[in-house]
Amino acid sequence: MKFARIAKLLCAAGSGLALAACATVETRGPNPQVADGDAMDAPREAGVANPEIWPAYEYPVEVPAAEQARIDSLLARMTLEEKVGQLVQADLCCVSPEDAKAYNLGSILVGGNSGPYGDDLAPAPEWLKAADDFYNASIDTSDGGVGIPIVWGVDAVHGHSNIIGATIFPHNIGLGAMRDPELIERIGAITAREIRATGQEWTFAPTVAVPQDFRWGRAYEGYSSDPQLVASYVGAMVRGLQGGPDNWNMLAGDKVIASTKHFLADGGTDNGVDQGDSSISEEELRDIHGLPYGPAISEGVSTVMVSFSSWQGKKMTGNKSLVTDVLKDRMDFEGFVVSDWNAHGQVAGCTNDSCPQALLAGIDMYMAPDTWKAIYTDTLAKALSGEIPMERIDEAVAAILRVKARLGLFEAGAPSTRPLSGEFELLGAPAHREVAREAVRKSLVLLKNDGILPIAPGGRLLVAGEGADDIARQSGGWTLSWQGTGHDNSQFPGATSLFAGLKSAVESGGGSAVHSPDGSFEQRPDAAVVVFGEKPYAEFQGDRATLMLDADLTGPYATMERLKAQGIPVVAVMITGRPLYVNPALNRADAFVVAWLPGSEGAGLADVVVAGADGAPRYDFTGKLPTAWPATGSLDDGALFDFGYGLTYASPATAWETLAELDMAEAGDSRTWFANGVPAASWSLLVNDEGEIDQTRITTVPAGALGGRMRVTAANYIVQEGARRFEIASGDANVVLHNFDAVDLSREAAGDVMLLVTMQVTDPADSFALAVQGGGTQAIIPLDIPATAGFVRYGIPLRCLAGAGVDMSQLTTIMLQTSGATDYALAEVRVGNDAETVLACPAG
């Protein structure tokens, strides 16, 4: 029994417990009292929390006596090997059902780029079949074990978004604009039902981050920068996913277990750096980032995922004062705590293969996706040696077994035999899509309207912008894959793009609509909608230096200006995971709508912006900004629109005052180092030979180099002259991208991020290699690249380069080495995970 519950009993019994201590103990509720004052007077070590100043809750889930007896019996019969297995979660990429049986694994997960049987885009029946395979292996007791069923976790963060055909809801930032907890609960319930159709039981949601700096690449996973707004949603989403705190045996119904994440302050890191450090005070940590955990615990959330990030220099995954003393003891959380993807390897003194510190800090389950076997072996050895006490092992296993019992996993049978399993018609069911469409229209925020909205349905509508008919782009990251890139509309059966929704609405009123990405037209339209904004991303790839749209995504501004110059009313629709400086678009458009990342039901936009047959709005704008909108690339310069701003059709007309416009030439993705024929700022494009003789910096083309052996010219890729062509007559040659300011990719190297090189080979070299240098070390990857008809995006996982000895915290040079005559074009060098061809890791 935890401290909070013991203290409540003592206080209620009138014991001699000090009155001040009793005053800190409160039953669960939305605004529990905390005790400040003397508890904060004594100086404390940086990164060490004082539990006495945190709110106390009561975890409302009661374990039936029969279930507790089962758990006690299992613990008594389990071998140490079986217990350690329960503490380990492996990713589907790197584990088999046979492994699950041999190591008694407690859980598997599917990361953003994994899928059943090696197919990232496996159809729904394959997911259910894989669930059966792992379940049956886990309960096999032929070796004499107790056979604890395995539990499968998925990142169903905006619907069951790994599965083709599932309903994709708006990302959390859009849901935050709705101000509608009741709808949030319905979204959670639908997500649970769709998860159950394919046999999984656990979602790593809801994200309850309170992002304070939207340069963070995961900011769209937070509902709002306002902790009260986030907290108002958390309980509703947990209820939708799990049911109420008294819902025992969830698998007998239509629920799954939830996980609030990431504990704590993942949204509060300095400068919005993913996995970075938050240097804020403990009071800010508690009052901003800790606030949403109250309603989660009060609703009996089953699991909590701990953050990669640090507080005051101490990694959360190794912070006992927060994970055990605050979350478990003070807040009375009695589910189990899971770490994030290999996050234990970042704890001081740890590696991905060994981290008893995380378990001792209070982590109950290691998420060790590709290092699970090493962490199992190490944890077992340290338990045998006594370095990890058996008491701690048993405590963690008991927590996991309690959640499995509450889920109903011991009685449920194979996934394919459970309620809803195999009912694949639930994926993207019409009733589910209608709820998602409702969420889209309620999430839209109107920032400007010079009287041109709603659009009359009977006229000719031009829809411009390459993202207007792109469901993957409007869905954002964590959609079918981790970063959400590399997908097309065929992979979203039943979904509706923004353009398709607009077209249907206009045609139903007797009008017509055409999609012209560049805004050109043959027949003059009566109005134009220009869709623009961000492309999909997740962490790492989404991190930014400023709150500015990439310069190469601002082409639609010219489209707006050209249309408006012809007297055509222009409605700008922005797809985005965060507020960004877009003053040029706000100035040029007659109306401006923020669509956030709406997901699969793009018709929700048309519901609001296209009028009914009588010319009146069918639905009004109700969305309000979930955070402030910047006036420049930094919110330090003040807000253009405050938190909570949002117009309606009833808002009084006001004259638009032209906004100041900044030079955006330097705005861009800091993870793209060569594009559109030129290197990024601080990078240089050089050519030399092995002896660095005749080193030439390429700034303009055409250019000659290497004593006349090389000719550099422009080639077309996406845009005119968007690549550089290298024709080499003979001998050795290096094409080099170099940065004197080393780039730190150590965080990216811990994930599934790749170095991507896009090129076209017209005449293959005698030998071809990719060399990467960092921190005085180099890895060379021989390439066997044939002649290609077009450009191909090749990728090498950064973890392979790190494994080859490259110091990924100090990357400086990327080099293409050739020998012999060759002719190839280079279009792009960046990091990401959307490779078309993945290169093998260097040997050794």
Coordinates of N, CA and C in Angstrom, one line a residue, residues 7-17 22:
A7 N -1.3 7.2 4.7 CA -1.5 8.5 5.4 C -3.0 8.8 5.5
K8 N -3.8 8.6 4.5 CA -5.2 8.9 4.6 C -5.9 8.1 5.7
L9 N -5.5 6.8 5.8 CA -6.1 5.9 6.8 C -5.7 6.4 8.2
L10 N -4.4 6.8 8.4 CA -3.9 7.3 9.7 C -4.6 8.6 10.1
C11 N -4.7 9.5 9.1 CA -5.4 10.7 9.4 C -6.9 10.5 9.8
A12 N -7.5 9.6 9.0 CA -8.9 9.4 9.3 C -9.1 8.7 10.6
A13 N -8.2 7.9 11.1 CA -8.3 7.2 12.4 C -7.9 8.1 13.5
G14 N -7.5 9.4 13.3 CA -7.1 10.3 14.3 C -5.8 9.9 15.0
S15 N -4.9 9.4 14.2 CA -3.6 9.0 14.8 C -2.8 10.2 15.2
G16 N -1.6 10.0 15.7 CA -0.8 11.1 16.1 C 0.0 11.7 14.9
L17 N -0.4 11.3 13.7 CA 0.3 11.9 12.5 C 0.2 13.4 12.6
C22 N -1.1 15.5 7.5 CA -2.5 15.2 7.1 C -3.0 16.2 6.1

